[in-house]
């Protein structure tokens, strides 16, 4: 018995000693935390890390606007509501649970008993965070705050409110890829390009860990308010954007094409007024999910012939009346066959562009540049900067490619291949920039996507047109090319959508794609690049449709042309004055005795050309074998050779033209 008693006492002493040691240890640690700064900071850091955190308050992201101030994209604050089961008072639940659940049912449509079950479960299990609803707007939130129980706030009613910002577009699909988005480190479109300005500066607040890995804000004075972002005013015209999107969609559907793009640019400023990109999805519909205008470089096809012939004209090796023998439609050059749609025989340089002759273009460029190919390629790559990216604001621009005569990959065939659209790669926007330069009297501008940066309605920065190439060619050469491009629409490959009301100028393109893939039916890329009105250009435009069904059609004029025409109609309806003035001038200047210009190659006399369109008169004279020089643009007001004078081939005539 005594022995047992001694053992019990011994055990008691041991336990007491351990308790004393533990107590001393706790006391020591308390004193150490009180007086030892380093230890106290470590403990506080651990507590903060495990139960509290300093969280960011997302800043209100700036808005994206169209050129006229219409809202394109904005950030909307959404609210999620949850409950703290531990905080919600039992007496309130007993008294008002049914009323609260009925209110929630009336607002959200879910059965009242489901809300009751969720709330009672959270209370019974002391859940500090139980989601009730999410994605509410501010009006809904204010209504919920007045519901039974919830109106008592967080401490008694257990209501937890979390807010977040959601980006919403007002135009939905019609420019989704151009407007873009920001997701983690991914930057797309204008949202990505101007993210640093749009994003603003995030604020800070303290939050406490709740059950289930959730956090709730703590209302303390240490909160730092977020600073809202800047607003970005784009160059986009909503009306043109809608037409561009819808007409492109319709054309892609009709021709069962793989994808397509259309871009509209304002000639005088370089502002991009519309841009649509559509890709066929698995279900056969089309969506704006990839920016082909900026990010896809491909062989341009016949749209590059304008560049080839402008180079030859500017270097003075040919004139518009220079004759070229194209034969019966097939020509062998450097051990390779080059073909045209059909045989055109002897045609002049103007007709080479009108008819989009591969043979004519290749023979001109090969004849005059085969010994100095670097002269031709430098004109394209360096003088006109087609070998350099545009460096536009939108991320993901594709690198253009033009072959270098100094490299081993260059061959004698390369020069002619480039001249009519192969062995080179350009994006639609890069091609359009060139054509816009022609329309702008030889001043090439960098494409602009943004007009202004604003802060609370005040303009912080305004963007001005940026000159890329100050002078593409001599003024007289540019005028010649303008008239040639107008002739393409009047009587050439673009005549399918010629309309006297909508005077346009431009060049069709039909390029083979994936021709290197064996055992595959031939595929094409149809395009049209040009501008309107032809006499006083206001807008330039490019349309590219990739892989239309060959059974339905694949030529640029018939496949891409209708999209271009739809945009012209939109501008005509919206601003008819710019067309009516041009037509009125034309009709007022028209000589009363000349109803229609009919001048055949075997004509015997010079007709009265006054009042005739410049490109129409020049083409007729050159076809008759005359050498034409001219000043001005628009319609003919004077001619150096009087009407009725006997026509002699290779003789000279000078025309004076004016818009007045």
XYZ file of C-alpha atoms in Angstrom:
660
model
C 0.000 0.000 0.000
C 2.797 2.392 1.055
C 4.720 1.471 -2.036
C 1.710 2.262 -4.252
C 1.273 5.560 -2.457
C 4.907 6.490 -3.076
C 4.539 5.644 -6.766
C 1.428 7.842 -7.068
C 3.167 10.737 -5.340
C 6.195 10.329 -7.581
C 4.049 10.444 -10.671
C 2.263 13.492 -9.308
C 5.568 15.266 -8.707
C 6.727 14.448 -12.241
C 3.522 15.795 -13.762
C 3.702 18.887 -11.584
C 7.310 19.434 -12.600
C 6.389 19.115 -16.260
C 3.557 21.586 -15.824
C 5.882 24.005 -14.072
C 8.450 23.639 -16.862
C 5.749 24.192 -19.488
C 4.439 27.188 -17.627
C 7.923 28.644 -17.346
C 8.378 27.996 -21.078
C 5.122 29.741 -21.935
C 6.001 32.627 -19.613
C 9.451 32.855 -21.174
C 8.018 32.923 -24.695
C 5.464 35.550 -23.703
C 8.188 37.722 -22.191
C 10.395 37.047 -25.209
C 7.603 38.116 -27.595
C 6.997 41.179 -25.457
C 10.577 42.402 -25.339
C 12.268 40.649 -28.314
C 11.316 42.624 -31.442
C 12.645 40.062 -33.893
C 10.733 37.157 -32.381
C 7.549 39.183 -32.135
C 7.768 40.133 -35.849
C 8.253 36.491 -36.824
C 5.154 35.480 -34.877
C 3.073 38.335 -36.256
C 4.175 37.454 -39.782
C 3.149 33.833 -39.246
C -0.242 34.872 -37.864
C -0.815 37.283 -40.714
C 0.230 34.692 -43.276
C -2.035 31.982 -41.960
C -5.120 33.970 -40.933
C -4.830 37.393 -42.508
C -3.527 38.806 -45.748
C -3.070 42.083 -47.528
C -5.143 41.721 -50.695
C -5.353 43.882 -53.776
C -8.486 45.860 -54.640
C -8.806 45.715 -58.449
C -8.822 49.159 -60.021
C -11.703 50.249 -62.224
C -10.387 49.521 -65.720
C -10.634 52.344 -68.252
C -13.184 52.245 -71.050
C -12.666 51.676 -74.780
C -14.617 54.051 -77.017
C -15.366 54.274 -80.726
C -14.323 57.380 -82.647
C -17.730 59.009 -82.088
C -17.663 58.357 -78.337
C -19.795 55.205 -78.405
C -18.818 52.733 -75.696
C -17.019 49.629 -76.985
C -15.813 47.972 -73.790
C -16.181 48.793 -70.105
C -15.677 47.219 -66.692
C -18.791 46.436 -64.709
C -18.622 45.755 -60.983
C -20.342 42.517 -59.977
C -21.128 41.343 -56.466
C -21.171 37.905 -54.854
C -23.032 37.360 -51.586
C -22.296 34.760 -48.914
C -23.129 34.255 -45.229
C -21.090 33.711 -42.069
C -22.972 31.002 -40.160
C -21.148 31.760 -36.924
C -22.027 35.456 -37.019
C -25.671 35.079 -37.992
C -27.718 35.375 -34.770
C -29.929 32.411 -33.925
C -32.792 34.610 -32.750
C -32.869 36.310 -36.151
C -32.956 32.925 -37.874
C -35.795 31.765 -35.672
C -37.776 34.908 -36.374
C -37.027 35.859 -40.016
C -35.605 32.837 -41.891
C -38.805 32.179 -43.838
C -39.139 35.843 -44.818
C -35.508 35.971 -45.978
C -35.807 32.817 -48.060
C -39.072 33.995 -49.638
C -37.346 37.255 -50.626
C -34.438 35.344 -52.153
C -36.841 33.093 -54.067
C -38.741 36.089 -55.443
C -35.491 37.644 -56.641
C -33.589 34.651 -58.023
C -36.284 32.046 -58.692
C -34.724 29.232 -56.664
C -37.086 27.407 -54.254
C -37.294 29.004 -50.806
C -36.602 25.691 -49.067
C -33.220 25.379 -50.807
C -32.070 28.703 -49.370
C -33.375 27.660 -45.936
C -31.477 24.381 -46.122
C -28.234 26.159 -47.098
C -28.498 28.748 -44.303
C -29.388 26.198 -41.585
C -26.506 23.969 -42.712
C -24.045 26.875 -42.466
C -25.341 27.754 -38.991
C -25.312 24.181 -37.672
C -21.749 23.584 -38.862
C -20.396 27.030 -37.905
C -19.378 27.652 -41.527
C -17.837 31.082 -41.770
C -18.326 31.272 -45.511
C -21.272 29.879 -47.475
C -21.974 31.201 -50.992
C -25.579 32.256 -51.648
C -25.580 33.989 -55.074
C -23.058 35.578 -57.436
C -22.852 38.054 -60.299
C -25.222 40.670 -58.891
C -25.288 44.259 -60.080
C -25.326 47.242 -57.721
C -29.126 47.610 -57.775
C -29.583 43.952 -56.841
C -27.053 44.293 -54.032
C -28.809 47.310 -52.516
C -32.076 45.405 -52.626
C -30.565 42.376 -50.897
C -29.096 44.530 -48.133
C -32.655 45.373 -47.092
C -33.804 41.740 -46.858
C -34.727 40.322 -43.415
C -31.667 39.230 -41.371
C -29.280 40.620 -44.034
C -30.263 44.180 -43.152
C -28.579 43.635 -39.771
C -25.202 43.627 -41.585
C -22.223 41.300 -41.231
C -21.852 41.178 -37.455
C -25.430 40.138 -36.653
C -26.924 39.166 -39.997
C -23.847 37.316 -41.275
C -24.005 38.947 -44.723
C -20.698 38.845 -46.623
C -20.372 40.922 -49.820
C -17.524 40.437 -52.309
C -17.076 42.619 -55.371
C -15.173 41.997 -58.622
C -14.800 43.698 -61.993
C -16.050 42.029 -65.166
C -15.094 43.286 -68.653
C -18.054 43.612 -71.001
C -18.175 44.592 -74.697
C -21.059 46.562 -76.115
C -20.365 45.375 -79.684
C -19.930 41.693 -78.852
C -18.496 39.802 -81.859
C -18.032 42.507 -84.488
C -14.551 43.522 -83.359
C -13.719 41.114 -80.559
C -10.176 40.292 -81.611
C -9.251 43.896 -82.353
C -10.610 45.111 -79.021
C -8.855 42.137 -77.444
C -8.476 41.116 -73.805
C -5.986 40.631 -71.006
C -5.722 37.271 -69.283
C -2.849 36.674 -66.885
C 0.278 37.426 -68.949
C -1.550 37.205 -72.306
C -2.070 40.539 -74.085
C -4.412 40.639 -77.084
C -5.665 43.525 -79.241
C -6.110 47.081 -78.018
C -6.868 45.894 -74.487
C -3.439 44.274 -74.458
C -1.614 47.087 -76.240
C -2.852 49.743 -73.811
C -3.146 47.583 -70.726
C -0.741 49.701 -68.664
C -2.997 52.727 -69.165
C -6.364 50.977 -69.005
C -5.505 48.908 -65.926
C -5.104 51.738 -63.427
C -3.453 51.144 -60.040
C -4.843 48.518 -57.670
C -5.665 49.409 -54.071
C -4.993 47.340 -50.930
C -7.063 46.015 -48.027
C -6.737 43.446 -45.243
C -8.729 40.226 -45.376
C -9.334 37.431 -42.855
C -9.294 33.729 -43.668
C -12.712 32.099 -43.505
C -13.763 28.491 -43.697
C -13.379 26.613 -46.948
C -10.363 28.592 -48.077
C -12.371 31.810 -48.522
C -11.425 35.289 -47.375
C -13.461 38.271 -46.256
C -12.462 41.941 -46.031
C -11.788 43.523 -42.644
C -13.082 47.058 -42.272
C -10.038 48.939 -40.991
C -8.556 52.318 -41.803
C -5.467 50.832 -43.488
C -7.312 50.343 -46.800
C -5.718 52.077 -49.822
C -8.186 53.051 -52.533
C -7.669 51.870 -56.113
C -6.936 54.401 -58.865
C -9.057 53.994 -61.994
C -7.455 53.545 -65.420
C -7.330 55.852 -68.423
C -9.932 55.712 -71.198
C -8.841 54.884 -74.765
C -10.723 56.386 -77.726
C -10.209 54.190 -80.783
C -10.481 55.133 -84.465
C -13.263 52.583 -85.080
C -16.428 53.774 -86.840
C -19.295 51.663 -85.490
C -21.361 51.938 -88.673
C -18.537 50.835 -90.950
C -17.516 48.153 -88.466
C -20.991 46.630 -88.565
C -21.064 46.619 -92.363
C -17.548 45.173 -92.558
C -18.397 42.357 -90.155
C -21.788 41.456 -91.617
C -20.787 41.657 -95.290
C -17.649 39.592 -94.646
C -19.664 37.003 -92.716
C -22.192 36.751 -95.551
C -19.488 36.349 -98.191
C -17.598 33.705 -96.224
C -20.799 31.726 -95.755
C -21.737 31.985 -99.419
C -18.338 30.769 -100.635
C -17.720 28.304 -97.778
C -14.353 29.924 -97.132
C -11.975 29.037 -94.321
C -11.372 32.558 -93.061
C -11.321 36.170 -94.131
C -10.508 39.718 -93.145
C -11.509 43.236 -94.109
C -9.899 46.534 -93.082
C -11.066 50.064 -93.829
C -8.650 52.982 -93.440
C -9.196 56.717 -93.695
C -6.937 57.943 -96.496
C -5.907 61.322 -95.091
C -5.129 60.166 -91.543
C -4.334 56.444 -91.679
C -7.021 55.830 -89.041
C -8.416 52.293 -89.129
C -12.176 52.768 -89.268
C -13.195 49.126 -89.407
C -11.479 45.772 -89.044
C -13.154 42.361 -89.036
C -11.575 38.910 -88.914
C -13.610 35.729 -89.127
C -12.590 32.076 -88.898
C -14.834 29.112 -89.683
C -15.545 27.058 -86.587
C -16.300 23.335 -86.371
C -20.068 23.907 -86.494
C -19.774 25.932 -89.716
C -20.299 29.323 -88.086
C -17.695 32.096 -88.120
C -16.130 33.863 -85.153
C -13.675 36.699 -84.578
C -10.989 34.690 -82.792
C -7.825 35.486 -84.755
C -6.545 38.773 -86.173
C -5.593 37.792 -89.724
C -5.279 41.424 -90.847
C -2.345 41.990 -88.508
C -1.036 38.539 -87.734
C -1.129 36.545 -90.991
C 1.563 37.153 -93.606
C 0.952 35.310 -96.882
C 1.779 35.488 -100.571
C -0.155 38.549 -101.771
C -0.959 37.420 -105.293
C -1.887 40.008 -107.904
C -2.296 42.919 -105.487
C 1.514 43.176 -105.588
C 1.432 43.926 -109.338
C 0.555 47.519 -108.475
C 3.830 47.730 -106.559
C 5.793 46.108 -109.388
C 4.443 48.415 -112.077
C 4.739 51.523 -109.882
C 8.434 50.692 -109.387
C 8.948 50.383 -113.154
C 7.019 53.594 -113.839
C 8.904 55.519 -111.174
C 12.281 54.299 -112.449
C 11.276 55.455 -115.922
C 11.882 52.106 -117.642
C 8.269 52.001 -118.918
C 5.322 54.327 -119.376
C 1.631 53.512 -119.343
C 1.635 53.275 -123.145
C 4.669 50.952 -123.364
C 3.657 47.820 -125.239
C 4.256 44.305 -123.921
C 3.808 41.060 -125.858
C 1.956 38.525 -123.724
C 1.242 36.048 -126.519
C -1.408 33.377 -126.265
C -1.514 33.108 -122.485
C 1.565 30.985 -121.784
C 5.190 32.084 -121.636
C 8.341 30.253 -120.574
C 10.784 32.336 -118.527
C 13.927 30.913 -116.895
C 12.736 27.328 -117.422
C 9.354 27.962 -115.854
C 5.941 28.388 -117.433
C 4.005 31.550 -116.597
C 0.356 31.720 -117.613
C -2.523 34.171 -117.858
C -6.235 33.453 -117.703
C -6.244 33.758 -121.494
C -4.088 35.187 -124.279
C -4.044 38.994 -124.435
C -1.549 39.463 -127.257
C 0.135 42.871 -127.431
C -1.062 45.126 -124.634
C 0.253 48.273 -122.975
C 1.342 48.650 -119.351
C -2.030 50.043 -118.336
C -3.745 46.980 -119.753
C -1.257 44.704 -118.000
C -2.698 45.971 -114.718
C -6.287 46.066 -115.974
C -6.146 42.457 -117.107
C -3.861 41.396 -114.243
C -1.429 39.772 -116.664
C 1.183 37.601 -114.948
C 3.134 37.382 -118.179
C 3.108 41.121 -118.806
C 4.206 41.956 -115.247
C 6.908 39.285 -115.188
C 8.328 40.331 -118.579
C 8.502 44.000 -117.598
C 10.237 43.364 -114.284
C 12.539 40.673 -115.652
C 13.567 42.705 -118.687
C 14.530 45.816 -116.762
C 15.764 44.411 -113.438
C 17.267 40.972 -114.134
C 20.786 42.437 -114.092
C 20.132 44.584 -111.009
C 17.456 42.732 -109.010
C 18.537 44.521 -105.826
C 17.287 47.800 -107.336
C 13.778 46.407 -107.685
C 13.755 44.607 -104.346
C 15.159 47.621 -102.473
C 12.372 49.752 -103.902
C 9.825 47.408 -102.343
C 11.644 46.458 -99.163
C 13.391 49.711 -98.226
C 11.987 52.688 -100.128
C 8.399 51.620 -99.425
C 9.360 49.720 -96.244
C 7.383 46.646 -97.242
C 10.141 44.487 -95.767
C 9.588 46.000 -92.307
C 6.754 45.502 -89.808
C 4.334 48.400 -89.434
C 4.842 48.321 -85.653
C 1.169 48.965 -85.002
C -0.256 49.059 -81.493
C -1.937 45.669 -81.714
C 0.387 42.863 -80.539
C 1.208 39.897 -82.757
C 2.055 41.556 -86.067
C 3.484 39.056 -88.554
C 6.929 39.681 -90.028
C 6.784 40.496 -93.755
C 9.131 38.649 -96.082
C 10.723 39.762 -99.335
C 13.578 37.626 -100.753
C 17.097 39.038 -100.795
C 19.094 38.765 -104.054
C 22.291 38.406 -102.011
C 21.185 35.141 -100.396
C 21.699 31.633 -101.778
C 17.959 31.017 -101.851
C 17.601 33.636 -104.605
C 17.235 32.361 -108.161
C 16.555 33.901 -111.564
C 12.925 32.902 -111.119
C 12.624 34.843 -107.827
C 12.408 38.259 -109.479
C 9.467 37.392 -111.716
C 7.796 35.370 -108.941
C 7.810 38.344 -106.607
C 6.553 40.643 -109.374
C 3.178 38.891 -109.642
C 2.685 37.785 -106.051
C 4.746 34.765 -104.982
C 7.949 34.047 -103.012
C 6.994 36.921 -100.696
C 4.748 37.405 -97.684
C 2.786 40.459 -96.585
C -0.086 40.960 -94.175
C -3.380 42.459 -95.397
C -2.714 45.565 -93.298
C 0.741 46.005 -94.838
C -0.740 45.765 -98.344
C -3.509 48.211 -97.455
C -0.957 50.681 -96.105
C 0.659 50.749 -99.556
C -2.639 51.287 -101.387
C -3.657 53.968 -98.910
C -0.385 55.713 -99.791
C -1.325 55.697 -103.493
C -4.731 57.170 -102.632
C -3.018 59.766 -100.419
C -0.997 61.135 -103.359
C 2.119 59.173 -102.466
C 2.253 59.867 -98.718
C 2.292 56.530 -96.895
C 0.918 56.695 -93.347
C 1.235 54.262 -90.469
C -2.122 52.702 -89.569
C -3.650 54.308 -86.469
C -5.971 52.442 -84.123
C -6.231 55.028 -81.327
C -7.254 58.694 -81.473
C -6.941 59.803 -77.856
C -6.120 58.826 -74.305
C -8.471 60.407 -71.764
C -8.688 60.709 -67.995
C -12.074 61.588 -66.505
C -13.141 63.121 -69.793
C -9.997 65.197 -70.285
C -7.699 64.490 -73.252
C -4.291 63.410 -71.933
C -2.786 62.551 -75.323
C -4.006 62.911 -78.913
C -2.487 60.826 -81.716
C -1.635 62.505 -85.017
C -1.062 60.847 -88.417
C 2.423 59.362 -88.594
C 4.191 59.476 -91.971
C 5.878 56.200 -92.872
C 7.080 57.151 -96.373
C 7.015 60.840 -97.234
C 7.124 60.422 -101.007
C 6.531 57.013 -102.552
C 7.149 58.209 -106.123
C 7.056 61.295 -108.308
C 3.700 63.077 -108.306
C 3.189 62.364 -111.993
C 3.875 58.670 -111.431
C 1.397 58.489 -108.551
C -1.243 60.150 -110.746
C -0.613 57.591 -113.471
C -1.062 54.751 -111.015
C -4.244 56.296 -109.615
C -5.700 56.401 -113.112
C -4.557 52.848 -113.824
C -6.236 51.558 -110.661
C -9.442 53.355 -111.608
C -9.248 51.644 -115.027
C -9.028 48.237 -113.330
C -12.501 48.832 -111.880
C -13.850 50.557 -114.973
C -12.859 47.952 -117.562
C -10.495 45.449 -115.944
C -10.712 42.586 -113.461
C -12.642 44.769 -110.980
C -15.440 45.670 -113.381
C -17.748 43.060 -111.838
C -18.716 45.526 -109.137
C -18.282 48.788 -111.059
C -21.091 51.260 -110.426
C -21.183 54.797 -111.781
C -22.494 56.031 -108.425
C -19.550 54.572 -106.532
C -16.380 55.543 -108.366
C -13.676 53.220 -107.044
C -10.081 52.304 -107.821
C -8.121 49.226 -106.875
C -6.652 45.861 -107.783
C -7.968 42.338 -107.570
C -5.858 39.433 -106.387
C -6.190 35.687 -106.875
C -3.337 33.685 -105.382
C -2.842 29.953 -105.173
C -2.291 28.665 -101.663
C -0.766 25.425 -100.425
C 0.173 24.589 -104.017
C 3.051 22.553 -102.655
C 0.701 20.052 -100.959
C 0.326 16.904 -103.035
C -2.993 15.167 -103.734
C -5.028 18.229 -102.753
C -7.429 20.171 -104.985
C -6.120 23.616 -105.863
C -6.926 26.214 -103.206
C -6.978 30.003 -103.583
C -6.915 33.300 -101.723
C -9.168 35.968 -103.234
C -8.541 39.635 -102.467
C -9.218 43.197 -103.459
C -7.312 46.294 -102.346
C -8.320 49.791 -103.325
C -9.986 53.022 -102.346
C -13.026 55.229 -102.985
C -14.136 57.598 -104.391
C -11.586 57.230 -107.183
C -11.340 60.970 -107.887
C -11.207 62.211 -104.288
C -10.223 59.240 -102.121
C -11.670 59.195 -98.616
C -11.369 55.540 -97.581
C -9.061 52.710 -98.589
C -9.999 49.097 -98.035
C -8.664 45.577 -98.364
C -10.675 42.367 -98.402
C -9.018 38.943 -98.233
C -10.954 35.676 -98.349
C -8.927 32.522 -97.775
C -9.801 29.206 -99.362
C -13.233 29.873 -100.880
C -14.831 26.806 -102.399
C -13.421 26.562 -105.970
C -16.791 25.255 -107.134
C -18.439 28.509 -106.037
C -15.708 30.887 -107.233
C -12.275 32.107 -106.299
C -11.477 35.281 -108.272
C -10.823 38.437 -106.296
C -13.380 40.532 -108.185
C -16.323 38.194 -107.597
C -15.408 36.829 -104.143
C -13.788 39.761 -102.315
C -15.277 42.593 -104.408
C -18.828 42.479 -102.971
C -17.539 43.188 -99.442
C -15.713 46.247 -100.753
C -18.850 47.322 -102.612
C -21.035 46.969 -99.489
C -18.726 49.313 -97.604
C -18.890 51.854 -100.438
C -22.686 51.726 -100.311
C -22.604 52.332 -96.561
C -20.436 55.425 -97.000
C -22.570 56.615 -99.907
C -25.772 56.368 -97.888
C -24.198 57.976 -94.824
C -22.320 60.756 -96.638
C -23.724 61.015 -100.173
C -22.284 64.496 -100.704
C -18.760 63.232 -101.373
C -20.141 61.167 -104.242
C -22.747 63.579 -105.514
C -20.194 66.379 -105.806
C -17.929 64.159 -107.896
C -20.756 63.019 -110.165
C -22.165 66.541 -110.495
C -18.749 67.861 -111.522
C -18.426 65.080 -114.062
C -21.807 65.765 -115.640
C -21.445 69.566 -115.613
C -18.089 69.382 -117.383
C -19.250 66.876 -119.930
C -19.223 68.317 -123.463
C -22.762 68.380 -124.897
C -21.746 66.704 -128.168
C -19.984 63.743 -126.549
C -22.496 61.478 -124.814
C -20.220 58.500 -124.433
C -16.504 58.041 -124.968
C -16.163 55.512 -127.752
C -12.642 55.508 -129.120
C -11.526 52.372 -130.854
C -7.879 51.443 -131.499
C -8.417 52.184 -135.209
C -9.959 55.615 -134.589
C -9.120 58.277 -137.227
C -9.562 61.517 -135.248
C -9.059 62.864 -131.724
C -12.419 63.140 -129.924
C -13.549 65.898 -127.582
C -12.344 64.649 -124.190
C -13.490 67.555 -122.012
C -15.630 66.418 -119.091
C -14.438 62.823 -119.372
C -13.020 60.959 -116.409
C -9.236 61.172 -116.400
C -8.592 57.449 -116.343
C -11.221 56.833 -119.039
C -9.692 59.403 -121.432
C -6.082 58.339 -120.834
C -6.860 54.658 -121.314
C -8.684 55.352 -124.597
C -5.838 57.479 -125.971
C -3.159 54.988 -124.989
C -5.124 52.136 -126.513
C -5.171 54.142 -129.735
C -1.358 54.343 -129.644
C -0.808 57.914 -128.379
C 1.710 59.040 -125.754
C -0.234 60.836 -123.046
C 1.021 63.330 -120.488
C -1.209 65.215 -118.072
C -1.449 67.458 -115.055
C -4.073 67.352 -112.315
C -6.637 64.678 -111.616
C -10.381 64.212 -111.883
C -11.960 65.144 -115.234
C -10.431 66.551 -118.411
C -10.794 70.337 -118.729
C -8.341 70.996 -121.576
C -6.566 69.000 -124.293
C -3.467 70.049 -126.281
C -4.705 68.508 -129.536
C -8.025 69.887 -130.748
C -11.027 67.581 -131.258
C -11.318 66.373 -134.836
C -7.556 66.452 -135.480
C -6.299 63.466 -137.452
C -4.984 60.787 -135.095
C -1.397 59.676 -135.642
C -0.003 56.742 -133.694
C 2.965 57.518 -131.399
C 2.072 61.230 -131.423
C 1.859 63.162 -128.146
C -1.109 64.751 -126.371
C -1.301 66.613 -123.054
C -4.424 66.722 -120.911
C -5.251 69.173 -118.143
C -7.530 67.812 -115.418
C -9.343 69.225 -112.452
C -11.903 68.332 -109.795
C -13.622 71.701 -110.401
